[in-house]
Every structure is written in C-alpha cells, then in structure tokens.
Amino acid sequence: MSCVYNEVFAEGFKMIIGVPKEIMNGEDRVAATPETVADMVGKGLTVLVETGAGEGSFFHDPEYVSAGAEMVSDPEEIYQRADLILKVKEPLFNEAKGRSEVSMMHKGQYLITFIHPAAPPNHEMVKEMAAQGVISLTLDGVPRISRAQNLDALTSMSTCAGYKGILLAANYQPSFMPLIHSAIGRIDPLKVLVVGVGVGGLQALATAKRLGAVVYAADIRPMASEQATSLGAKPVELGVDPEKAIGEGGYAQALPEDELVKERAALAQVIPDMDIIFASALVPGHLAPRLITEDMVKTMKPGSVIVDISIDQGGNCEITPPGKVEVKHHVTLVGIKNIPGMLPKSSTFMFAKNIANFVDFLVKDGQIVLDRSDEIIAKTLTTIDGEIVHVGAREAMGLA
C-alpha cells in the first residue's frame, strides 16, 4: 500500500483549512458553509474563510464566525497559511491581485476542487500546479462506487445544472415551451432533446417535462435510455454497440472514432426537428465527446437553443463558446461554465457537504493521508511531487 503523509504535521500541530472567495465571474458558490465549518472545527481543524466568501450564496460572515471560522480579508494570507485549500472552481488568474491563484500556493499544499484537468484550457494551469509542488485532487474524478457516493460533487452539481440549464434554455427560447391553447388557436409544445442521460440529463428531462415540452433522449447506454423512457422521453437510437458503451461504474465509455461517426449520423437525423438540445454527455476523466458538429447546428430551426453543460470538459458541440452565450447560425449556444453557480444556495449546500466528506476521508488523526492504491485517490489525484499523474490529463496533453 502506497501512502503519502504530509510531513509538516508535527505532534500538536493543528491543520489549517483555507476557503478563499471564488473569483470566476458570476460564481457565487463557496466551498464551505457555516455548518461544514462547524463540523471541521469540531474535529480539531482551523478554518480560514475569506471575508465575504459566502455572501453570493447567502451565507454571511457572522454565521461563519459563530461556527468557529477565522475570517481573513486577504486571499494571499489564506494561501500562505493553509495546509489544505478548498475551492469550487479550478485556480484562475486573480485580476485584483495581478497574479494567478496557483502562484499564491506553496509546495506541499493540498487543493481539492473541480480541476477538469483533461480540458485543454486548463492544461497550463495544471502544469503550473505541478511546477509549484501543489498536491491537487479533482472532484470530477470521484469514482461512482458506493463508498464514494457522499463525496460525489459531480453528481450533486449535475443535478443543479440539469434543473437550471433547462430554465436557461426556456428563457433564451423565443417561443412558449408548453402546449398553449389561446384565442388564435393551438400552439404546439417545444421539442427538447437531451444528449447524455446521466444525473444532469435525467434532471433536465424531468424539468423540461414539467414545463410542458415533448422530450427526447439519446444515450449510448441501454440502461440510461430505459431510465429516460420511464420519465416520458422518446428514445433516439444511436446505433452504438452496447458492449463498447458502458465503462466503469456505469458511466459512458470513450468511443473509438468509427462509433462516434455512427452516433453523430443518428443525431443528425433528429436535430433539425428539435427546439432545445441539452448536451450533457461526459466520459469521466476525459474530454467530452464531440457529438454535434457545426454543420448539424446549421440545420436547426432559427431561435433554437443548445445548452452545453459538458463545456468544462471541452463540450459536446463543436462550436459552443466556452464560458459565453452566443448566437451562431441563428441558434443560441449556451456555454456557461458555472450553471450550478446560478443556483447558489442549493448548489453550495450540496457541494460543501461533498467536500467536507472528502476532507473526512483524507484526514486521519489530524494528518492528510493519501493511499495511492485507493481507487478514490487514484482517480482524483492530479498533481503530486512536481508531476502530473492524472491519466486523462496526461492523455489529453500527449504525455501518456
């Protein structure tokens, strides 16, 4: 069994947890709530929380103080003092400080957050973390196994993204979503296609159905299609061999190019008839599969909407603008990267619980212990000892 102990811990040393304010534009979530702070403090940990970090999610400074947190106004102080940093989003460039969050970190410091290390926009940041000596663990790598269920922030945030993503699509759509009987007669409901029926996709289907849309579902996994059908969705047959479709833990598996060609061809037959596409097909630890080409977008009705929640891992649509909303070929493409952050109170409540459970999993007798033979550590560990060790990131960077 290969274990790594944080050597800075001496007898009587009190581990310091740092919770900085998120700096991504429009990101209102925070990595800890007063409830989870109180839990960590009760277990003998010191918790530093940046002033105002919880305001956007309606958790206020006095509540953190009452929970036992030490409030710190300067994020650099948090990065300097903390042994373990808890964040929601990957490290970014801090405009107010004129430097990156990674540059504020130090050798041997731990980081738990969503890194999405396989996504090309994050490659330089991941390399910088490795060079800085940061020991980072990415939440999008948590395996779907029973003992990791309460750590699974990806599932929690997918629930939020599925719900809020459909509401966004409804807002950008220039037409009624449900069937409308009016003075001028009947107006037909919109057609919504969900591509990738995982947790987010199922929540999107349920929400679109509640809003009165006619819903369709496409997934390469037979069981996922059955679940979608049970919610009232009409299945779209993709023609992919089920033996090649299902990966570890029931997640979708990365497909060879010839199978992706089949999948795109099947989607191309139904996309022109759709008013909304909710794209949420993901392969854990890898780039999202490119399933919707620009030519396919061109076939859509004017005013149609694509919400691509897989954008953090590269996106399912070839032309989704990362982090933006743009109209291309008369179709609104939603590439917002932090849709769960638009539901800040509920998403923070869920996320903070997940990350606090991760801290419980890592900390043994006041020390961080990394058993690299444990599946959870093996799948989430991204950088350590100056190296990038995450398999999906190494493949995407050509280091495998």
Tab-separated table of C-alpha atoms in Angstrom, residues 198-368:
chain	number	residue	atom	x	y	z
A	198	GLY	CA	-26.771	10.843	-16.647
A	199	VAL	CA	-27.805	12.612	-13.454
A	200	GLY	CA	-27.870	16.042	-15.115
A	201	GLY	CA	-29.641	14.733	-18.172
A	202	LEU	CA	-32.341	12.998	-16.145
A	203	GLN	CA	-32.938	16.165	-14.128
A	204	ALA	CA	-33.114	18.142	-17.379
A	205	LEU	CA	-35.648	15.694	-18.816
A	206	ALA	CA	-37.803	15.856	-15.709
A	207	THR	CA	-37.676	19.664	-15.645
A	208	ALA	CA	-38.470	20.032	-19.362
A	209	LYS	CA	-41.346	17.595	-18.966
A	210	ARG	CA	-42.714	19.581	-16.023
A	211	LEU	CA	-42.529	22.727	-18.169
A	212	GLY	CA	-44.667	21.041	-20.821
A	213	ALA	CA	-42.133	20.145	-23.518
A	214	VAL	CA	-42.102	16.976	-25.586
A	215	VAL	CA	-38.881	15.283	-24.521
A	216	TYR	CA	-36.440	13.021	-26.362
A	217	ALA	CA	-33.347	11.291	-25.011
A	218	ALA	CA	-30.158	9.963	-26.584
A	219	ASP	CA	-27.610	7.883	-24.691
A	220	ILE	CA	-25.288	5.080	-25.745
A	221	ARG	CA	-26.070	3.118	-22.557
A	222	PRO	CA	-29.243	0.997	-22.749
A	223	MET	CA	-29.977	1.380	-19.035
A	224	ALA	CA	-29.781	5.176	-19.263
A	225	SER	CA	-32.210	5.146	-22.185
A	226	GLU	CA	-34.596	2.989	-20.151
A	227	GLN	CA	-34.448	5.473	-17.253
A	228	ALA	CA	-35.183	8.321	-19.660
A	229	THR	CA	-38.123	6.427	-21.109
A	230	SER	CA	-39.542	5.965	-17.611
A	231	LEU	CA	-39.618	9.780	-17.339
A	232	GLY	CA	-41.676	10.028	-20.508
A	233	ALA	CA	-38.874	10.637	-23.007
A	234	LYS	CA	-38.879	9.242	-26.527
A	235	PRO	CA	-35.572	7.390	-27.097
A	236	VAL	CA	-33.287	8.197	-30.022
A	237	GLU	CA	-31.458	5.094	-31.224
A	238	LEU	CA	-27.763	5.837	-31.712
A	239	GLY	CA	-26.652	2.543	-33.206
A	240	VAL	CA	-23.666	2.129	-30.879
A	241	ASP	CA	-22.624	-1.327	-29.713
A	242	PRO	CA	-23.640	-1.525	-26.007
A	243	GLU	CA	-20.521	-3.600	-25.301
A	244	LYS	CA	-18.409	-0.581	-26.218
A	245	ALA	CA	-20.663	1.944	-24.478
A	246	ILE	CA	-20.563	1.156	-20.775
A	247	GLY	CA	-17.498	1.942	-18.722
A	248	GLU	CA	-16.548	1.556	-15.098
A	249	GLY	CA	-19.256	2.411	-12.589
A	250	GLY	CA	-21.943	2.573	-15.277
A	251	TYR	CA	-20.554	5.745	-16.819
A	252	ALA	CA	-20.314	6.131	-20.583
A	253	GLN	CA	-17.046	4.937	-22.048
A	254	ALA	CA	-14.871	6.800	-24.550
A	255	LEU	CA	-15.767	5.539	-28.022
A	256	PRO	CA	-13.499	4.950	-30.997
A	257	GLU	CA	-13.948	7.375	-33.875
A	258	ASP	CA	-15.942	4.932	-36.033
A	259	GLU	CA	-18.568	4.599	-33.277
A	260	LEU	CA	-18.685	8.381	-32.806
A	261	VAL	CA	-19.367	8.739	-36.536
A	262	LYS	CA	-22.401	6.439	-36.143
A	263	GLU	CA	-23.603	8.438	-33.148
A	264	ARG	CA	-23.309	11.760	-34.978
A	265	ALA	CA	-25.135	10.364	-38.006
A	266	ALA	CA	-28.048	9.233	-35.816
A	267	LEU	CA	-28.236	12.595	-34.064
A	268	ALA	CA	-28.088	14.452	-37.371
A	269	GLN	CA	-31.373	12.800	-38.351
A	270	VAL	CA	-33.326	14.221	-35.388
A	271	ILE	CA	-31.581	17.502	-34.557
A	272	PRO	CA	-33.331	19.582	-37.291
A	273	ASP	CA	-36.681	18.850	-35.597
A	274	MET	CA	-35.552	19.940	-32.105
A	275	ASP	CA	-36.083	23.322	-30.471
A	276	ILE	CA	-33.783	22.771	-27.485
A	277	ILE	CA	-30.777	20.481	-27.110
A	278	PHE	CA	-29.403	19.833	-23.639
A	279	ALA	CA	-25.922	18.379	-24.143
A	280	SER	CA	-24.528	16.545	-21.125
A	281	ALA	CA	-22.595	13.550	-22.481
A	282	LEU	CA	-19.443	13.039	-20.424
A	283	VAL	CA	-16.713	10.450	-20.028
A	284	PRO	CA	-15.140	10.705	-16.546
A	285	GLY	CA	-11.559	11.917	-16.615
A	286	HIS	CA	-11.573	12.512	-20.389
A	287	LEU	CA	-12.608	15.199	-22.818
A	288	ALA	CA	-16.320	15.261	-23.565
A	289	PRO	CA	-17.205	13.533	-26.862
A	290	ARG	CA	-17.829	15.884	-29.785
A	291	LEU	CA	-21.291	14.837	-30.940
A	292	ILE	CA	-22.796	17.944	-32.548
A	293	THR	CA	-20.911	19.464	-35.472
A	294	GLU	CA	-21.237	22.981	-36.843
A	295	ASP	CA	-22.983	21.591	-39.921
A	296	MET	CA	-25.571	19.970	-37.635
A	297	VAL	CA	-26.151	23.295	-35.873
A	298	LYS	CA	-26.799	24.908	-39.245
A	299	THR	CA	-29.725	22.521	-39.777
A	300	MET	CA	-31.555	23.682	-36.632
A	301	LYS	CA	-34.563	25.978	-36.639
A	302	PRO	CA	-33.898	29.710	-36.144
A	303	GLY	CA	-34.294	30.518	-32.455
A	304	SER	CA	-33.287	27.051	-31.276
A	305	VAL	CA	-31.106	26.718	-28.176
A	306	ILE	CA	-28.225	24.420	-27.249
A	307	VAL	CA	-27.220	24.284	-23.581
A	308	ASP	CA	-23.866	22.508	-23.402
A	309	ILE	CA	-23.181	21.655	-19.758
A	310	SER	CA	-20.218	19.484	-20.744
A	311	ILE	CA	-18.261	22.615	-21.683
A	312	ASP	CA	-15.906	22.286	-18.697
A	313	GLN	CA	-14.580	19.142	-20.362
A	314	GLY	CA	-14.493	20.590	-23.861
A	315	GLY	CA	-18.170	20.498	-24.806
A	316	ASN	CA	-20.389	18.164	-26.845
A	317	CYS	CA	-20.991	20.771	-29.528
A	318	GLU	CA	-18.152	21.748	-31.824
A	319	ILE	CA	-18.927	25.476	-31.698
A	320	THR	CA	-20.108	26.027	-28.120
A	321	PRO	CA	-18.344	29.184	-26.857
A	322	PRO	CA	-16.591	28.344	-23.557
A	323	GLY	CA	-17.939	30.488	-20.736
A	324	LYS	CA	-20.202	32.518	-23.014
A	325	VAL	CA	-23.612	32.711	-24.653
A	326	GLU	CA	-23.502	33.417	-28.383
A	327	VAL	CA	-25.842	33.195	-31.357
A	328	LYS	CA	-24.381	31.310	-34.307
A	329	HIS	CA	-26.340	30.294	-37.397
A	330	HIS	CA	-29.454	31.710	-35.664
A	331	VAL	CA	-29.034	29.225	-32.793
A	332	THR	CA	-28.326	30.365	-29.215
A	333	LEU	CA	-25.350	28.419	-27.839
A	334	VAL	CA	-25.040	28.432	-24.051
A	335	GLY	CA	-21.515	27.619	-22.911
A	336	ILE	CA	-21.839	28.979	-19.382
A	337	LYS	CA	-19.312	27.122	-17.247
A	338	ASN	CA	-20.913	27.573	-13.870
A	339	ILE	CA	-24.604	26.856	-14.312
A	340	PRO	CA	-24.814	25.328	-10.801
A	341	GLY	CA	-23.444	28.658	-9.557
A	342	MET	CA	-26.632	30.264	-10.834
A	343	LEU	CA	-28.471	28.268	-8.176
A	344	PRO	CA	-26.009	29.309	-5.466
A	345	LYS	CA	-27.718	28.460	-2.210
A	346	SER	CA	-28.815	24.926	-3.099
A	347	SER	CA	-25.623	24.108	-5.005
A	348	THR	CA	-23.379	25.436	-2.228
A	349	PHE	CA	-25.300	23.431	0.369
A	350	MET	CA	-24.739	20.242	-1.646
A	351	PHE	CA	-21.155	20.970	-2.705
A	352	ALA	CA	-19.971	21.938	0.774
A	353	LYS	CA	-21.306	18.656	2.172
A	354	ASN	CA	-19.478	16.687	-0.539
A	355	ILE	CA	-16.166	18.450	0.008
A	356	ALA	CA	-16.416	18.192	3.816
A	357	ASN	CA	-16.905	14.443	3.377
A	358	PHE	CA	-13.786	14.397	1.198
A	359	VAL	CA	-11.829	16.119	3.970
A	360	ASP	CA	-13.102	13.487	6.436
A	361	PHE	CA	-11.947	10.791	4.025
A	362	LEU	CA	-8.443	12.291	3.716
A	363	VAL	CA	-7.688	13.387	7.278
A	364	LYS	CA	-6.671	10.689	9.744
A	365	ASP	CA	-5.716	11.772	13.275
A	366	GLY	CA	-5.099	15.333	12.163
A	367	GLN	CA	-2.949	14.329	9.176
A	368	ILE	CA	-3.687	14.105	5.482
